JSON list of C-alpha atoms in Angstrom, two decimals:
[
{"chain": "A", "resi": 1, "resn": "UNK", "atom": "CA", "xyz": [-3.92, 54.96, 135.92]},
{"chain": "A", "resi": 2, "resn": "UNK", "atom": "CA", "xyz": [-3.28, 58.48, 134.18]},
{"chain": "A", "resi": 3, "resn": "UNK", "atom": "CA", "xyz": [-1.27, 61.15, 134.56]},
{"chain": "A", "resi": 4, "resn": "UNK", "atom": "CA", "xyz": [-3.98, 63.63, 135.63]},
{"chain": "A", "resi": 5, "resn": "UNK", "atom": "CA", "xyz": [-5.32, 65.57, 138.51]},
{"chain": "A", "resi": 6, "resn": "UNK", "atom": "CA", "xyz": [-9.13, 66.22, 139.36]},
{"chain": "A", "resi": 7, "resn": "UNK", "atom": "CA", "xyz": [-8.37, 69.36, 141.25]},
{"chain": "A", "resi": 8, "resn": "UNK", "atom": "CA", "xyz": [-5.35, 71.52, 143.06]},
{"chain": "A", "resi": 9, "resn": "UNK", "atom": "CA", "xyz": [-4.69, 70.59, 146.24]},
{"chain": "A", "resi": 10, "resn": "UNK", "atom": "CA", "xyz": [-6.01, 74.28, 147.76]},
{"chain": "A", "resi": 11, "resn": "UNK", "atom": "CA", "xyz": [-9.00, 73.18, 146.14]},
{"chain": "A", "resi": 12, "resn": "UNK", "atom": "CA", "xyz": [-9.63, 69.51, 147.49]},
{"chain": "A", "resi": 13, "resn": "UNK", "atom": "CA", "xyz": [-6.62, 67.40, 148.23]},
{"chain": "A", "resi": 14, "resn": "UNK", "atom": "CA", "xyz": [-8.08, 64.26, 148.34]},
{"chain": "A", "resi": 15, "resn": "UNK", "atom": "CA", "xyz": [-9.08, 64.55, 144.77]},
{"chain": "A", "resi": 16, "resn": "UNK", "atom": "CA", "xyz": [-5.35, 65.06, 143.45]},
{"chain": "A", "resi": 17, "resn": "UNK", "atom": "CA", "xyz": [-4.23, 61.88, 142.74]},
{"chain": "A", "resi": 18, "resn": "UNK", "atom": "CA", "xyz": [-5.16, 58.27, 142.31]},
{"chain": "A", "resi": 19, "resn": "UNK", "atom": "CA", "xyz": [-7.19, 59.17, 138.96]},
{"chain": "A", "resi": 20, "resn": "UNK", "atom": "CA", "xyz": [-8.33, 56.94, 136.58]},
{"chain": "A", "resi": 21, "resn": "UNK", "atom": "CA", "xyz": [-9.58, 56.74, 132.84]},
{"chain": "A", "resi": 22, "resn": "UNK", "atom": "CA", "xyz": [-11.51, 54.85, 129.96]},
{"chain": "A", "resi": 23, "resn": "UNK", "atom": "CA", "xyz": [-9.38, 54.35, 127.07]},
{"chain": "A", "resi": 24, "resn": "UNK", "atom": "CA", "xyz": [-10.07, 52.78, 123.34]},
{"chain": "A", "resi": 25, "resn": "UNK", "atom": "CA", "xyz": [-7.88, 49.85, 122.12]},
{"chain": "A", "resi": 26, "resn": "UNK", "atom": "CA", "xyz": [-7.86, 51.54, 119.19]},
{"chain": "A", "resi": 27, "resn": "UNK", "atom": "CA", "xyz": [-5.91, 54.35, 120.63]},
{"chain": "A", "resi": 28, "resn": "UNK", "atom": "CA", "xyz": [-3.10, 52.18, 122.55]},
{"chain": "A", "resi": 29, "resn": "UNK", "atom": "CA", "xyz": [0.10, 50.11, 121.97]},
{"chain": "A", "resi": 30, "resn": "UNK", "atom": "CA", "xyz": [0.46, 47.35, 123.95]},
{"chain": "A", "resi": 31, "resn": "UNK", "atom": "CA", "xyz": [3.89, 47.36, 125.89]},
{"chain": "A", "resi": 32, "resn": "UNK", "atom": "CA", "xyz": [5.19, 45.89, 128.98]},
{"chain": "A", "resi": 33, "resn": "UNK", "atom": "CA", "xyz": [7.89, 45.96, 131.40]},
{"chain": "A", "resi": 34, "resn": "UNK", "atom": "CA", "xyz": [9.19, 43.43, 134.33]},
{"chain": "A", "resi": 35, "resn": "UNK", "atom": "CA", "xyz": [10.41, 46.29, 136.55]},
{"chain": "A", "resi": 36, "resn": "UNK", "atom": "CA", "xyz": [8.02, 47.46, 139.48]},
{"chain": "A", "resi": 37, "resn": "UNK", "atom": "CA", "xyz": [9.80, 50.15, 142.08]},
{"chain": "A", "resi": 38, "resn": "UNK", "atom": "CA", "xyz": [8.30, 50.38, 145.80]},
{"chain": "A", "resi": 39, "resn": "UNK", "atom": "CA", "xyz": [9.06, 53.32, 147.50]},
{"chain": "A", "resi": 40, "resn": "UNK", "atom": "CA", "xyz": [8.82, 53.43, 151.51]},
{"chain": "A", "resi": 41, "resn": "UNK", "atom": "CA", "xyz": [8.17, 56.76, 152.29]},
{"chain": "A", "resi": 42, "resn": "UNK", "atom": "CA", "xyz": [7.69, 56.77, 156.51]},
{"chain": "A", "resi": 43, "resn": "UNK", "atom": "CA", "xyz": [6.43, 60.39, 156.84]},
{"chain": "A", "resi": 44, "resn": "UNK", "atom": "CA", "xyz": [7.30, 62.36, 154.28]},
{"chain": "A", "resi": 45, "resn": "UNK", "atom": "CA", "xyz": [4.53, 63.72, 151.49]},
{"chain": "A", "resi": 46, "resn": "UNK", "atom": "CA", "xyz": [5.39, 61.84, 148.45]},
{"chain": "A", "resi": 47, "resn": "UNK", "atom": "CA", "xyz": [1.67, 60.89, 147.14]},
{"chain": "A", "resi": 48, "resn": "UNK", "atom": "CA", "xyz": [0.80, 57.35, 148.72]},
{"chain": "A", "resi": 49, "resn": "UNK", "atom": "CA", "xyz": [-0.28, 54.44, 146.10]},
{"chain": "A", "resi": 50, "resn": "UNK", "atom": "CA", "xyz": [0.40, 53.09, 142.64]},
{"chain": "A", "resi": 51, "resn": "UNK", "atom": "CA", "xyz": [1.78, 55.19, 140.40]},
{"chain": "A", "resi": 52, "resn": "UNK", "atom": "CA", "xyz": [4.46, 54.89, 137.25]},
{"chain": "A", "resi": 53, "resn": "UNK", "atom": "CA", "xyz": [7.06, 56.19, 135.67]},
{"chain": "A", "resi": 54, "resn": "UNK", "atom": "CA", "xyz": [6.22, 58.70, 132.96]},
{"chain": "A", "resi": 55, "resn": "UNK", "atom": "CA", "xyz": [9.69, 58.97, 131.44]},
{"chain": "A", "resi": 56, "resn": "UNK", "atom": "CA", "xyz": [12.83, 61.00, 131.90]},
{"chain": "A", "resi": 57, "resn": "UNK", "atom": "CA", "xyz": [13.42, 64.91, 131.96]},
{"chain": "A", "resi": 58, "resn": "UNK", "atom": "CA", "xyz": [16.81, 66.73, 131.72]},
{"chain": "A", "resi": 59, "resn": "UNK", "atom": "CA", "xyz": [16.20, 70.33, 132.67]},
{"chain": "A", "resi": 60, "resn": "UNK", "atom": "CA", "xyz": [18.70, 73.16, 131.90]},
{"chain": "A", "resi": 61, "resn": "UNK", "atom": "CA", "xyz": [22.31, 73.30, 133.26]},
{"chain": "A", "resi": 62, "resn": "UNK", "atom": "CA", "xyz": [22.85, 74.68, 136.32]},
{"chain": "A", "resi": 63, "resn": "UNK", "atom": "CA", "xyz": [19.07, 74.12, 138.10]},
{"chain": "A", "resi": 64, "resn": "UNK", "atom": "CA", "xyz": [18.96, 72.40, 141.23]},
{"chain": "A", "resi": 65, "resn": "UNK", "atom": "CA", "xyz": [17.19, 69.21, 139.93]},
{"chain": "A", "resi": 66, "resn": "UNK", "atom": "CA", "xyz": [18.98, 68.68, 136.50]},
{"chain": "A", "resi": 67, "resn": "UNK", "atom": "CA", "xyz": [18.08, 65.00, 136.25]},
{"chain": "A", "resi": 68, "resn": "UNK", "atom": "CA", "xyz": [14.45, 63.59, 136.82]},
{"chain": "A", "resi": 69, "resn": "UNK", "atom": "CA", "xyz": [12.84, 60.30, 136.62]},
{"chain": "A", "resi": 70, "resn": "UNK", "atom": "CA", "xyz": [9.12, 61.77, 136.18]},
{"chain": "A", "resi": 71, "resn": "UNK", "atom": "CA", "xyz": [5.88, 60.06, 137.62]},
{"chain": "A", "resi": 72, "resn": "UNK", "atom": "CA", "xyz": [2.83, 60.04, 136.98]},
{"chain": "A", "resi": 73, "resn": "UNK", "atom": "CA", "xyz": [1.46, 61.69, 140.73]},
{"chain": "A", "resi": 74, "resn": "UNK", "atom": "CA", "xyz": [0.98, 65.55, 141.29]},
{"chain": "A", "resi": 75, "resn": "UNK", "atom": "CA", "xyz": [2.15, 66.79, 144.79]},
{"chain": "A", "resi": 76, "resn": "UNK", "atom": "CA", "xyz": [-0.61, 67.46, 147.07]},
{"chain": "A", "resi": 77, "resn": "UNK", "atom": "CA", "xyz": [1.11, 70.08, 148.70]},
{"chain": "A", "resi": 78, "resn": "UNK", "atom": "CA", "xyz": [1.31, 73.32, 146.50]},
{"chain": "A", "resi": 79, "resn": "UNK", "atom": "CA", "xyz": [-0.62, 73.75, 143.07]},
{"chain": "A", "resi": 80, "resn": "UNK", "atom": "CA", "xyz": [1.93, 74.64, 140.48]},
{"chain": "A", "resi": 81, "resn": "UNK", "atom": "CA", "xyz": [5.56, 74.50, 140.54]},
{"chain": "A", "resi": 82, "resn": "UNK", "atom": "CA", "xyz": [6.09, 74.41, 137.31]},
{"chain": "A", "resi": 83, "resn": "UNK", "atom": "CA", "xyz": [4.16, 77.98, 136.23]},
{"chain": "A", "resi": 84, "resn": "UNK", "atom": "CA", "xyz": [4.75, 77.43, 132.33]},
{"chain": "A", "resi": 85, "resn": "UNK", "atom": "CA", "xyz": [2.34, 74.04, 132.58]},
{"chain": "A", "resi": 86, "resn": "UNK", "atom": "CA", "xyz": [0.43, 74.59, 135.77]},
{"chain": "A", "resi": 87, "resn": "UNK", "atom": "CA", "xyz": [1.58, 71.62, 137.49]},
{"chain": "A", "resi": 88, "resn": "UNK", "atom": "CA", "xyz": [3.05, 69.87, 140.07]},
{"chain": "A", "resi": 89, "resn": "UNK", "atom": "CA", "xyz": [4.46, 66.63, 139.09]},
{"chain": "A", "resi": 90, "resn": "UNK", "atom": "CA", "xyz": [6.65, 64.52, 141.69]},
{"chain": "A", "resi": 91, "resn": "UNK", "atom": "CA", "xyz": [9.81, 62.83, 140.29]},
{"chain": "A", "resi": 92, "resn": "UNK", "atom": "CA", "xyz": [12.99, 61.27, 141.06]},
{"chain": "A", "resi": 93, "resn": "UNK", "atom": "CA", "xyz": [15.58, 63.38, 141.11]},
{"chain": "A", "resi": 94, "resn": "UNK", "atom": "CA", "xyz": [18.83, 64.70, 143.45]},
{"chain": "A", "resi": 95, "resn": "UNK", "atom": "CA", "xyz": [19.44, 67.78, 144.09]},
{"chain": "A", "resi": 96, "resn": "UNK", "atom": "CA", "xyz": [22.37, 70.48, 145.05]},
{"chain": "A", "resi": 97, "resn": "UNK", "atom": "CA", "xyz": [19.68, 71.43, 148.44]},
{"chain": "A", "resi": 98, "resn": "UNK", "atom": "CA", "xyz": [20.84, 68.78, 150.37]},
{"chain": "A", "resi": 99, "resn": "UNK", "atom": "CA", "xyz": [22.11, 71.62, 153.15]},
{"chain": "A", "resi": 100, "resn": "UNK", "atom": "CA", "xyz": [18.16, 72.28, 153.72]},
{"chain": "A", "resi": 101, "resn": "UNK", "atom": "CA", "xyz": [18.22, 68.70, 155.85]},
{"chain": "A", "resi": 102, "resn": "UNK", "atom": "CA", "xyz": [14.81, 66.84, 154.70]},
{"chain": "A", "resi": 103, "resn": "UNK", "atom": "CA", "xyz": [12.51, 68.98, 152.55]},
{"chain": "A", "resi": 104, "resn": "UNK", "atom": "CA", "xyz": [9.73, 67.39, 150.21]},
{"chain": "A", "resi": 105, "resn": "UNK", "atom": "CA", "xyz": [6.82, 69.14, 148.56]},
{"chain": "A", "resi": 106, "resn": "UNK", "atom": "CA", "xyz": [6.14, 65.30, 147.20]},
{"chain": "A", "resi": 107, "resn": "UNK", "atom": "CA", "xyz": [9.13, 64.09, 144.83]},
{"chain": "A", "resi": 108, "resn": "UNK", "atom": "CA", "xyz": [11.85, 61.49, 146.35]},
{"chain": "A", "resi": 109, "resn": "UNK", "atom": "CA", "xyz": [15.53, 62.81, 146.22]},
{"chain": "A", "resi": 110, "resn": "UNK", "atom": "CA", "xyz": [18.09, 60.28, 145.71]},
{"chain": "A", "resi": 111, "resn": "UNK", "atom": "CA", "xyz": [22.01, 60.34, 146.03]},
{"chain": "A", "resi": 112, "resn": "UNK", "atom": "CA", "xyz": [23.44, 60.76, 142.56]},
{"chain": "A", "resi": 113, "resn": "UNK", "atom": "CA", "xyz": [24.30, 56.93, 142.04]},
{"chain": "A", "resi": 114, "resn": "UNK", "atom": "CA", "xyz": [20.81, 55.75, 142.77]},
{"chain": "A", "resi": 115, "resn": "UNK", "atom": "CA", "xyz": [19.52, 58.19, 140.46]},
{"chain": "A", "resi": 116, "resn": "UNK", "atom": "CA", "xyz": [22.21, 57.14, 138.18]},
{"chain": "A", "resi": 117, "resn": "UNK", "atom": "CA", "xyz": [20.75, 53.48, 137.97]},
{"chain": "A", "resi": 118, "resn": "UNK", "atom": "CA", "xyz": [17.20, 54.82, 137.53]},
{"chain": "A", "resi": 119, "resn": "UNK", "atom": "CA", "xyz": [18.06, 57.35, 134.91]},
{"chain": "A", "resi": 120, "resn": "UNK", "atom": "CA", "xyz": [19.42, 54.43, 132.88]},
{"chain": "A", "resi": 121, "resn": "UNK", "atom": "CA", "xyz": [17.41, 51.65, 133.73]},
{"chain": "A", "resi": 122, "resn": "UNK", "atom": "CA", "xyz": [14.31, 51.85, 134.32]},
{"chain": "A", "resi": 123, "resn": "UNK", "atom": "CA", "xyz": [11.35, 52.28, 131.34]},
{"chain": "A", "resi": 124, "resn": "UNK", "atom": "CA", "xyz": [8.61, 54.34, 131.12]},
{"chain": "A", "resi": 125, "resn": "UNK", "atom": "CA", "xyz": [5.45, 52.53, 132.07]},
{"chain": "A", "resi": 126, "resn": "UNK", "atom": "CA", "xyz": [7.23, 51.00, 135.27]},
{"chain": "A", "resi": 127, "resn": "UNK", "atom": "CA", "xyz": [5.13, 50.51, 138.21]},
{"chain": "A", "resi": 128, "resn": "UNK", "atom": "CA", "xyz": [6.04, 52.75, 141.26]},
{"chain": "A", "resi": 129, "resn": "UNK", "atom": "CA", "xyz": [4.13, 51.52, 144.63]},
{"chain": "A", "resi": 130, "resn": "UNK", "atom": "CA", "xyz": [4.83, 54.47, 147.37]},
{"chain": "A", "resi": 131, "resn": "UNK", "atom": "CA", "xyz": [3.56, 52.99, 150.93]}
]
């Protein structure tokens, strides 16, 4: 699995996610990591399949996502949220929106204790199965 997209989703949705790559031995660590996370999403956008956790992102005080637990799936949604690299990576994260009821362009908010836990815990690499 990789961290990549083969197009935007206004361009072909169904070629967003689930990429995959050749890469050399020579190139890679070998690591490892007992934690897997499954994520049961009913019917809200967050990209279905295997995924993981890319690592951990604290973005400037006072944004409405400070906190994010980063993975490796782009939403299939909208293009680019972030405009400075083009993408549109999903993530764990809470958020001070929680008036807006249920909104979800393909990340997974969590209360401020579960993200707690995650923030802490759980290592880069980590397996993230979203059914």
């Amino acid at each position: 699995m990789v961290a990549a997209r083969a197009a935007c989703p206004s361009q072909d949705p169904t070629r967003v996610n689930q990429r995959t790559a050749w890469v050399r031995t020579a190139d890679t660590a070998r690591s490892g990591t007992d934690w897997r996370l499954t994520v049961d999403t009913a019917a809200r956008p967050t990209p279905p399949g295997p995924q993981f956790v890319v690592g951990t992102f604290w973005a400037e005080p006072g944004t409405t996502t400070r906190r994010v637990v980063l993975l490796s799936s782009q939403s299939e949604t909208m293009d680019a949220y972030d405009t400075l690299t083009r993408t549109s990576a999903t993530a764990f994260h809470s958020t001070t929106l929680r008036s807006r009821g249920e909104v979800s362009n393909g990340c997974v908010r969590r209360a401020d204790d579960v993200l707690d836990v995650l923030w802490r815990t759980v290592p880069a690499g980590t397996l993230v199965v979203v059914r």
